[in-house]
Each structure stands twice: as C-alpha cells, then as structure tokens.
Short mmCIF file of C-alpha atoms in Angstrom, two decimals:
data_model
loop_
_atom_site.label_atom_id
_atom_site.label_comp_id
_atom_site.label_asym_id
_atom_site.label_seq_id
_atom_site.Cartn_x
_atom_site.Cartn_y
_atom_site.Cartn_z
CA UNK A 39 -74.11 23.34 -13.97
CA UNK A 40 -74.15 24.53 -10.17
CA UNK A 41 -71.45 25.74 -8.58
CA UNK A 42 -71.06 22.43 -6.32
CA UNK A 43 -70.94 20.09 -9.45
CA UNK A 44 -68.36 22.58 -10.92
CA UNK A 45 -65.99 21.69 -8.08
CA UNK A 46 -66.32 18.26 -7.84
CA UNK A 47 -65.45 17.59 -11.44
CA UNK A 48 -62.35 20.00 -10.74
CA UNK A 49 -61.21 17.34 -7.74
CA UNK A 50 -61.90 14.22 -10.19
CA UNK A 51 -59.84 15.93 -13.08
CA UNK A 52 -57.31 16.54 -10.70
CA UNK A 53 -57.45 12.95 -9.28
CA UNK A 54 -57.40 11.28 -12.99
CA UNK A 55 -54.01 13.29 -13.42
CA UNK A 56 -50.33 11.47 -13.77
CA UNK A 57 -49.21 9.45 -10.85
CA UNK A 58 -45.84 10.23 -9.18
CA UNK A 59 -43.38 7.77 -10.12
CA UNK A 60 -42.27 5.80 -6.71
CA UNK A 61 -38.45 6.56 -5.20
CA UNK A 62 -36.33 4.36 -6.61
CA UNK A 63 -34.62 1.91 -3.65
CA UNK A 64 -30.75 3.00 -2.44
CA UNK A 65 -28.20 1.11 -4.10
CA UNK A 66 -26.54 -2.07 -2.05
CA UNK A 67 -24.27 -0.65 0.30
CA UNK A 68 -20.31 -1.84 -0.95
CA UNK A 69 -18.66 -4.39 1.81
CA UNK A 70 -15.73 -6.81 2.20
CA UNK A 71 -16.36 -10.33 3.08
CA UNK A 72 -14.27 -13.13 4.02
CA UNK A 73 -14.60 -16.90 4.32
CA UNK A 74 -14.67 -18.33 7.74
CA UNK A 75 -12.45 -21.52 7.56
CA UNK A 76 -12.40 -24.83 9.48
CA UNK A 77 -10.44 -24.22 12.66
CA UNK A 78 -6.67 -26.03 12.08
CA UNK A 79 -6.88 -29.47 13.55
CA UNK A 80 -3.46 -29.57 13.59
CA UNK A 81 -2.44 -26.03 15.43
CA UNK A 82 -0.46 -24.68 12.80
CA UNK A 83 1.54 -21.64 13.80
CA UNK A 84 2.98 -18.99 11.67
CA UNK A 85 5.70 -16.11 13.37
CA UNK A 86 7.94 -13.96 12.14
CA UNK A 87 11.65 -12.72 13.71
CA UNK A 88 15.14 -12.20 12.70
CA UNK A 89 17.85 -14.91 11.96
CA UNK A 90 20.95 -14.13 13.90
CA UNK A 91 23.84 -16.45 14.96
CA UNK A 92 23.36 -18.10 18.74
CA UNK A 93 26.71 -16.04 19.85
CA UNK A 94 27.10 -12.76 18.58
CA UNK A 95 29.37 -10.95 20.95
CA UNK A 96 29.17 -7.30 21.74
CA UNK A 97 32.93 -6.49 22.48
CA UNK A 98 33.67 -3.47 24.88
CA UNK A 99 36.53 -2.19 26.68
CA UNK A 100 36.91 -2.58 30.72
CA UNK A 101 38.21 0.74 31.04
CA UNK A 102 37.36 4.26 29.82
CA UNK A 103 39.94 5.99 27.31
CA UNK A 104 41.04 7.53 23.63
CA UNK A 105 40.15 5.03 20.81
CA UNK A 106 43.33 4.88 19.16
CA UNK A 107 42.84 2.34 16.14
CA UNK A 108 39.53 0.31 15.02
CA UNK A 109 41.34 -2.28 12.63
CA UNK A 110 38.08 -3.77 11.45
CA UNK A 111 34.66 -2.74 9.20
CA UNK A 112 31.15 -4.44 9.08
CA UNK A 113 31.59 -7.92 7.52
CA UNK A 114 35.33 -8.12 7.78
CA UNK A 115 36.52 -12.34 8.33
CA UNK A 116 38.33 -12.10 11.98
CA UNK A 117 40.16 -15.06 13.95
CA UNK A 118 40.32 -15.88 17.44
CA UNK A 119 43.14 -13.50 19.07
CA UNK A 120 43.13 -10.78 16.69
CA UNK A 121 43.30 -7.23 18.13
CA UNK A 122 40.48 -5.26 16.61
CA UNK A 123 40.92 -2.18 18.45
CA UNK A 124 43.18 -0.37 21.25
CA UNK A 125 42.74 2.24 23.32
CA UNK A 126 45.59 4.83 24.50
CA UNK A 127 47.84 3.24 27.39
CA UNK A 128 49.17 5.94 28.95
CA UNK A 129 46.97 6.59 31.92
CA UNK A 130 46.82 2.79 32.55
CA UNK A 131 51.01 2.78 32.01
CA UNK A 132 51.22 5.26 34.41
CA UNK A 133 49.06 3.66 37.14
CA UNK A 134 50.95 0.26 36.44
CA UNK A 135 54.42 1.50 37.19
CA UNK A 136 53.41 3.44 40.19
CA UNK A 137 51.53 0.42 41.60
CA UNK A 138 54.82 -1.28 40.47
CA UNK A 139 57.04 1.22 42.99
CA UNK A 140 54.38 1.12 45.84
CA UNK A 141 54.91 -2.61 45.72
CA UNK A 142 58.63 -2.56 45.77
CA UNK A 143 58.58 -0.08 48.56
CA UNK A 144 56.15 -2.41 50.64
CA UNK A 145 58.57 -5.30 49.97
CA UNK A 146 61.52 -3.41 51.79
CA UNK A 147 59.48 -2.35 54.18
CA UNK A 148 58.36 -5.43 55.12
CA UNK A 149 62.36 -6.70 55.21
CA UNK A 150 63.19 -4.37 57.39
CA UNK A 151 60.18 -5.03 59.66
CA UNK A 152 61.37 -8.66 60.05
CA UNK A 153 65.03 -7.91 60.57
CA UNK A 154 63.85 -5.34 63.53
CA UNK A 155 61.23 -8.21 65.28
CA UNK A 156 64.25 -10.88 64.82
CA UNK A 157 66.55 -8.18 66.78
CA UNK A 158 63.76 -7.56 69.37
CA UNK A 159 63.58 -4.05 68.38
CA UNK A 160 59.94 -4.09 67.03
CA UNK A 161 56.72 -5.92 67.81
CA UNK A 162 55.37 -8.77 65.72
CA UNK A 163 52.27 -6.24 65.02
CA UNK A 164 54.84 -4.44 62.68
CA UNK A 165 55.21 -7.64 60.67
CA UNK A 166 52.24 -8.12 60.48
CA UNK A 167 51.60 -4.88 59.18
CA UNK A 168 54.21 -4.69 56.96
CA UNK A 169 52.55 -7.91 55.41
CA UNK A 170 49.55 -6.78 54.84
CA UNK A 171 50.90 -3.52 53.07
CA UNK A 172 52.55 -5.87 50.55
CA UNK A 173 49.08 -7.78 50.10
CA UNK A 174 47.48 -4.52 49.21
CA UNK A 175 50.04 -2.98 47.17
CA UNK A 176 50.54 -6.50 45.35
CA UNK A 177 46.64 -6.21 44.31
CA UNK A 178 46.46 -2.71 43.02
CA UNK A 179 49.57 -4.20 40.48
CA UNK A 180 48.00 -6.59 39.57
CA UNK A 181 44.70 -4.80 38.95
CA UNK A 182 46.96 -2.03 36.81
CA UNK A 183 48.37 -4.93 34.77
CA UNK A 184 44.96 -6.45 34.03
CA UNK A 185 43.53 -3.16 32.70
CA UNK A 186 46.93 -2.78 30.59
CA UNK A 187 45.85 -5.76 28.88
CA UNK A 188 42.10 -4.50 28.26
CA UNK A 189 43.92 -1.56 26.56
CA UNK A 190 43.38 -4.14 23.09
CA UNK A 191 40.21 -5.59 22.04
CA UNK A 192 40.68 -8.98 20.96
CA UNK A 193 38.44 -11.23 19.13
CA UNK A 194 37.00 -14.17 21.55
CA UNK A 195 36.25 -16.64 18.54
CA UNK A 196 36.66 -16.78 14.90
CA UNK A 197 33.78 -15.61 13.00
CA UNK A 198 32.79 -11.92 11.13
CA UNK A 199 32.16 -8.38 12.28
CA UNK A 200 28.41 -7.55 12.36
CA UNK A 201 28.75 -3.66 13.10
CA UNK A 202 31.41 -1.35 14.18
CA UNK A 203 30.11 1.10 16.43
CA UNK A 204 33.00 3.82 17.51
CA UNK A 205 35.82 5.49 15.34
CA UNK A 206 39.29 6.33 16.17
CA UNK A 207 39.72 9.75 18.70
CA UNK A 208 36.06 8.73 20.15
CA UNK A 209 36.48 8.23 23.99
CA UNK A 210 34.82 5.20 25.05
CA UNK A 211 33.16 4.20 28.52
CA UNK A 212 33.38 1.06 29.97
CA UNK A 213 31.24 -1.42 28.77
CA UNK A 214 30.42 0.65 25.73
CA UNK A 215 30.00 -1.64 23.00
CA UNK A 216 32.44 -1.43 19.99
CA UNK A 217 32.15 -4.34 17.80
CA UNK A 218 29.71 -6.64 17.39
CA UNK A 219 31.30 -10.12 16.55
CA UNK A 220 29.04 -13.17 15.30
CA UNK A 221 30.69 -16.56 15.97
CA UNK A 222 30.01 -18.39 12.79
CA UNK A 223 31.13 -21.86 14.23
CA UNK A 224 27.71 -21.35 16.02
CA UNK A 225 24.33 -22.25 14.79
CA UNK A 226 21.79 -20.00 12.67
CA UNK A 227 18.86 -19.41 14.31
CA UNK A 228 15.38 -18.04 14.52
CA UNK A 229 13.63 -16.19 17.85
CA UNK A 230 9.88 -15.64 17.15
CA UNK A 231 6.97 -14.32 19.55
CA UNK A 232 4.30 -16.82 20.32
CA UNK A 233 1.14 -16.03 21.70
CA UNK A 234 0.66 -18.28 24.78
CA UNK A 235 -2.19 -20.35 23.80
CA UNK A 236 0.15 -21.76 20.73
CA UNK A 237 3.37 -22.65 22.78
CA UNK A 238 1.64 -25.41 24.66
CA UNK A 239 1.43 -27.59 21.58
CA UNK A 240 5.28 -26.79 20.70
CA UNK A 241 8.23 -28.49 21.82
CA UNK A 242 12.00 -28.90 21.48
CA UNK A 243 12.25 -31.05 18.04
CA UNK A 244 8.56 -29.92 16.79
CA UNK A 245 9.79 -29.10 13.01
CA UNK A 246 9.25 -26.02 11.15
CA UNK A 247 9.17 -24.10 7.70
CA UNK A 248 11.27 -21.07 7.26
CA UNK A 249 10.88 -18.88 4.79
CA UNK A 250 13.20 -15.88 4.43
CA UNK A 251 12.41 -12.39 2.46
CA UNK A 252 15.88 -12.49 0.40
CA UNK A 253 14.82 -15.92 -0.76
CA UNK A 254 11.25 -15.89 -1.60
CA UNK A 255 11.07 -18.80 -3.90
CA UNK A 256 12.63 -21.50 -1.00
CA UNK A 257 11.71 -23.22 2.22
CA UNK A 258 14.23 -24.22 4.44
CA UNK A 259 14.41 -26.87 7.32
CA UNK A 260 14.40 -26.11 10.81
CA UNK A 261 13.24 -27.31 14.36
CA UNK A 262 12.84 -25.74 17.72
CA UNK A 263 16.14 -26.02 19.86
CA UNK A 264 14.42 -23.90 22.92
CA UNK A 265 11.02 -23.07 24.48
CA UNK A 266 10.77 -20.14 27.18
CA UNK A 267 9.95 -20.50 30.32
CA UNK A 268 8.07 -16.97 30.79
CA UNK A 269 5.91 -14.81 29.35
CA UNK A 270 6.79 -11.09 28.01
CA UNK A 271 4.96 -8.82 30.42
CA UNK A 272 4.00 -6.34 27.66
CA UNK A 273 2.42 -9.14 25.01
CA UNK A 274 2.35 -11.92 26.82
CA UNK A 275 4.08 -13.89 23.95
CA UNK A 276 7.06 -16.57 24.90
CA UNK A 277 9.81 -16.71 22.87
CA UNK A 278 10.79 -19.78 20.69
CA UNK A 279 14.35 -20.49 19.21
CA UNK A 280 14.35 -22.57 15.70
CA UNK A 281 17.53 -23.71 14.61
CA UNK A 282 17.81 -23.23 10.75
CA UNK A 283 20.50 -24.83 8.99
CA UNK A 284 23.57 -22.09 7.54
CA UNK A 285 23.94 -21.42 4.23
CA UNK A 286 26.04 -19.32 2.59
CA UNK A 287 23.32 -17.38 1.25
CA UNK A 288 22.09 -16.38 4.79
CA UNK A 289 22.73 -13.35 6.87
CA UNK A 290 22.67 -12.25 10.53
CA UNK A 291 19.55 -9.96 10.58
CA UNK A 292 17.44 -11.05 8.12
CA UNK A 293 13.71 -11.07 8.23
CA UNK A 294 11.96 -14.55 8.54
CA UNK A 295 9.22 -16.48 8.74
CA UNK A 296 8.16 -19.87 10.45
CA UNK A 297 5.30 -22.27 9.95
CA UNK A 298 5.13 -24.79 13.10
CA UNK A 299 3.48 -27.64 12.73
CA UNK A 300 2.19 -27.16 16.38
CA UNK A 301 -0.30 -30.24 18.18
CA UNK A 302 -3.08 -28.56 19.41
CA UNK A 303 -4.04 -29.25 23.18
CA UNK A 304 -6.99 -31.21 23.84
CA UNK A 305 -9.63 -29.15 25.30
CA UNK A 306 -13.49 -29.87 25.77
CA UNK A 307 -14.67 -26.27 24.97
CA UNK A 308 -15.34 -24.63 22.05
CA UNK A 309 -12.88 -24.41 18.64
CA UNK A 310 -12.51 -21.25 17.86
CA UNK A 311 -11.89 -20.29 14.22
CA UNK A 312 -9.76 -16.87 13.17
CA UNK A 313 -11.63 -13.85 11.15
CA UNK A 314 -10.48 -10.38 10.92
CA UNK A 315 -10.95 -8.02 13.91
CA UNK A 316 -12.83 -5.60 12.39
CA UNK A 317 -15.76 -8.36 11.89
CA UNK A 318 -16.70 -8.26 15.07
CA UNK A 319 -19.15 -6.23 16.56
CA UNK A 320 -20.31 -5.47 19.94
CA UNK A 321 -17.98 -8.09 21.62
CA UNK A 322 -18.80 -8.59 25.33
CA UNK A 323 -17.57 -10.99 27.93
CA UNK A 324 -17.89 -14.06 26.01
CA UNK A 325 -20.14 -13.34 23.22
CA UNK A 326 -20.28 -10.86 20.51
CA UNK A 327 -22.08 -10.50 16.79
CA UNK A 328 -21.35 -10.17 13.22
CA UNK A 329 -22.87 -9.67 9.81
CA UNK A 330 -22.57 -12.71 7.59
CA UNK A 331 -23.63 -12.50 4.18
CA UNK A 332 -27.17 -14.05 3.11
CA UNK A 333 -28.26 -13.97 -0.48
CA UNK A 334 -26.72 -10.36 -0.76
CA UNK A 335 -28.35 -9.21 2.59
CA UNK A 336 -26.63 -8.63 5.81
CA UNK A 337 -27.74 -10.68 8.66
CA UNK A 338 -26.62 -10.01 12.28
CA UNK A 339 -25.85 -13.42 13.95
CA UNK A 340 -24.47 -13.58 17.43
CA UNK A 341 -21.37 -15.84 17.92
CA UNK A 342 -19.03 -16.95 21.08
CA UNK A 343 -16.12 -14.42 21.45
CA UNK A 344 -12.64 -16.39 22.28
CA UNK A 345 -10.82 -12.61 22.37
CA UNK A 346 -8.26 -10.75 19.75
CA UNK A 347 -5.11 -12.04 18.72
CA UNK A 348 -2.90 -9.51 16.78
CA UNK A 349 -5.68 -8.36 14.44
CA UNK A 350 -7.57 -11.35 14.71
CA UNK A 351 -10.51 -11.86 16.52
CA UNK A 352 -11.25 -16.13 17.75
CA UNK A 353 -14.95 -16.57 17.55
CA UNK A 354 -16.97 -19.86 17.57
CA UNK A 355 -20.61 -21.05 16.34
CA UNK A 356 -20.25 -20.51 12.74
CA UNK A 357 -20.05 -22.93 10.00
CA UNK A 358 -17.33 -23.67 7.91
CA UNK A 359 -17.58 -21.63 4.50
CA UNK A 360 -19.86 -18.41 6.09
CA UNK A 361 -19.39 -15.73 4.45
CA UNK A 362 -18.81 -12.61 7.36
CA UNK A 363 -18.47 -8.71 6.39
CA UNK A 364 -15.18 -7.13 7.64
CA UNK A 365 -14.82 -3.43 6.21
CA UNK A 366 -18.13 -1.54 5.58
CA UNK A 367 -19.74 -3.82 8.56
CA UNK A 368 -19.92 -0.28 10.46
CA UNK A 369 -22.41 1.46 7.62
CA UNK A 370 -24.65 -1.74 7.53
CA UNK A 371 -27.45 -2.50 9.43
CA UNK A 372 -29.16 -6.26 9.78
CA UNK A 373 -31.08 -6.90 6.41
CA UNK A 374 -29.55 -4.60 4.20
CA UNK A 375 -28.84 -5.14 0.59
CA UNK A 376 -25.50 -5.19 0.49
CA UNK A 377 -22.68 -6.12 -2.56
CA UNK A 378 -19.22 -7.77 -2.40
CA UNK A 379 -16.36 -5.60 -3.80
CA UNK A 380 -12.72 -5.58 -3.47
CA UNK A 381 -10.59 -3.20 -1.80
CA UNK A 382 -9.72 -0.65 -3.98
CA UNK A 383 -13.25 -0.26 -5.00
CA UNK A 384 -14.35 0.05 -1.68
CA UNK A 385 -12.15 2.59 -0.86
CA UNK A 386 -12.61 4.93 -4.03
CA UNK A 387 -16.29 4.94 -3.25
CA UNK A 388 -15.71 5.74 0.33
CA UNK A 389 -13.73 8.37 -0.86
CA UNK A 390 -16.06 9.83 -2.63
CA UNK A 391 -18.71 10.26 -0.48
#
C-alpha cells in the first residue's frame, strides 16, 4: 500500500469514529405571571387610613409655666368642665394683683383730674388723659385675669383621653399640646388618599365597605360625608372622609380599609386595565411593552401606557385573561422558553445563582 492510500484510510477511520453528542438546550428560565383582568366597569376603589373621631381636641395651655398636676392617663372617661391639668399660678397671681393696683391708682387719678377741670385748675386734656390711663390699665387686668383662668386645663366636651403628652414639673410653652381629647358624641370616621383620577366618580353619599385589621372577619357600613377640594402637592391624592358607624369595639387610630363603589367617568379613550409595575418594560410617552406568556414562550407585545399608580402600572390593548410576566421579565428575552413558578421558588433559585 503507498504511502498516499495509507493516509487516506487514516482520515476515513478517523471520520467513521463516535459522533459528539449535541449540547443539551438551557433549561426554561423561572418567571412570575399574572392574569390581566377586565378593567372594573364599575370604578371600584380600594384605600386605606386611620379611623379617628371627627373632633379630637389637642388641649394646650395659653401661657408658659410649671406643670403642677396632670389628673388624667390615656383612655381615662372625662366630662365637659373637668380640670385635667394646672399649671403654677404664681407668676400670673402676681401680674394680676399688680395690674389690679395700677388700675386702682388710674381710677384716683382720674378723680382727681375731674375735681381739678371742675375747679378750673386743670385743662380738659388732663381728663382726658387720666381716662385713657384707666382704659389701659383696665385691659392689662383683665388680660392678667384671663391668663389666671388658663392656669387649668379643662375639658371642652365629654368624651376620653387619647394621649397624655407632658408630666408634672415639665414646663410647658404655649400652645404645647398636653392632652389629646376625642369627643365621642362625634362621629367615627375614615380619611383615605385617593388618587385623582378615582375621586371624580365619588361623591358625598357614594357607600362604602370598611374593613378594619382588629376585626378581620367583618364588614362594616359606611358612606362618604366629605370630598376635598384640592390636591396634596406631594401625591397628588385628595382626601375623602367616610363616616363609619361607632361601635364599641372600635378605636381612635386603628388601621382601615375602604372599598368604594365609585361610577367611573365616561370617557371616549382607552380603558386601561391594572398589572404590576414591574411588567412593564421600556415605557415611553404613551406606549410601552411587555412579555406575555405564549405556550411557555415569552413574547414581547407592545401595549398603550396610561402611567403608574402606587405600584401599578395602567396599560391598554390586551385581552382579558393574558397571561403577562412580572418578576424574572428582566432575564428574558422575546421567545424564550420560559416556566411559571411561585415566589419562593423563584427566589431560592435566584439565590442560588
């Protein structure tokens, strides 16, 4: 055999040799998916705030001085007229009875002044004068003698003590609070944020759910006693007040929760339907993308953008029941395999990569 045969049955040995076994395809990459629902037809609202009672009073002295006595604790019953705490007098005595002399004094003088212009020993500018002296000195009494009685804090109305706030020896300012009183002859009620797009389908009587935390098994009555007029700079929410009916079971302070059945305005634009935030990609002006979920691949579909709300984002053109990726959207790329998993799995196998 010559040498050139010799090497070209080498090569064809070599060819006729095991083949490589192919790379086997990456696994599906792990995702969260969600539902895209039918937008509400009838503009339901959900918002959460604290219950508190319409008048709750924050009661503070007038004048600066030495707490003396705080006669009441958090939750105490207190009536109308009842001194809760006092402050001590004796700088306010001591400008009362010197206000008290000043006045005397200007009283005399003012006698005298008259029994001097009736002789024609004096002008009638020294009357007048002397009258106006008594005006002045009868006003700084009078001011003393109002501050004496600030020297107690009395109750307003009948109700309960929210929160004491000083101790006795503290010196308080005027105008510091210390006690907060809650009327409970006044109503219950609710103050949630509402985004500003929701508050034009609610109104004073629209009815609403209320759930609170300490009673997680009930749903109470209410209905909205007040709409605001303006806008929080910060949010741009308006506030809403929902009377709830009292119960002896509820407290100033506690977290809840109301569902208003809200009437949607009429509009000629798109409806916009609510998926999580973290759907969206690449949102722009009025349109933006996602991934929706196509017999277990990823497909990127573009959709109207309506902007966030909370950790919502509004986004139109899908149809009801699509299935769009929320976390793992950022490790997938249009036509990936991809599997649905919940939560915790998704996270342990983030973590572990």
């Amino acid at each position: 055999m010559t040498e050139g045969a010799s090497a070209a049955l080498l090569l064809t040995l070599a060819a006729c040799g095991p083949a490589k076994t192919p790379a086997a395809p990456p696994p599906p990459q792990a995702v969260e998916a969600v539902a895209v629902g039918a937008p509400r037809a009838s503009g339901g609202v959900t918002a959460t705030g604290t219950l508190e009672r319409r008048r709750e009073m924050a009661l503070s002295f007038r004048i600066a001085g030495v707490l003396t006595k705080v006669g009441v604790e958090a939750g105490d019953p207190v009536r109308a007229g009842q001194v809760l705490a006092s402050i001590d007098p004796a700088a306010v005595d001591a400008r009362q009875q010197a206000s008290s002399s000043d006045l005397d004094k200007a009283r005399r003088d003012l006698e005298r002044a008259k029994t001097l212009y009736a002789k024609g020993y004096v002008a009638k500018v020294r009357v007048d004068d002397a009258e106006s002296a008594v005006r002045s000195a009868a006003a700084a009494y009078n001011s003393a003698a109002f501050d004496r009685r600030w020297a107690q804090l009395v109750s307003p109305a009948s109700g309960v003590v929210l929160e004491r706030k000083a101790q006795a020896g503290e010196v308080v300012k005027p105008g510091q609070a210390v006690v907060t009183v809650a009327d409970l002859n006044s109503p219950l009620v609710l103050r949630v944020p509402l985004p500003d797009r929701e508050v034009a389908g609610v109104s004073v009587g629209t009815p609403v759910e209320v759930t609170v935390d300490a009673l997680p098994d009930q749903v109470l009555a209410g209905r909205v006693t007040r709409v605001g007029q303006s806008a929080d700079a910060r949010t741009g929410a308006v506030t809403v007040e929902i009377e709830v009916a009292a119960r002896p079971d509820l407290r100033s302070g506690q977290i809840a929760t109301a569902r208003l059945a809200s009437r949607a305005p009429a509009t000629t634009g798109p409806t916009f339907a609510r998926i999580p935030a973290e759907a969206v990609l690449e949102a722009s002006g009025g349109k933006a993308a996602v991934l929706r979920l196509d017999g277990g691949r990823a497909r990127r579909t573009p959709v109207q953008f309506g902007g966030f709300d909370g950790d919502d984002a509004l986004v139109a053109g899908l149809p009801d029941g699509t299935r769009v990726i929320t976390a793992g959207a950022g490790f997938v790329s249009d036509g990936d395999r991809v599997t649905v998993t919940d939560p915790k799995a998704l996270g342990a196998a983030k973590a572990g990569k």
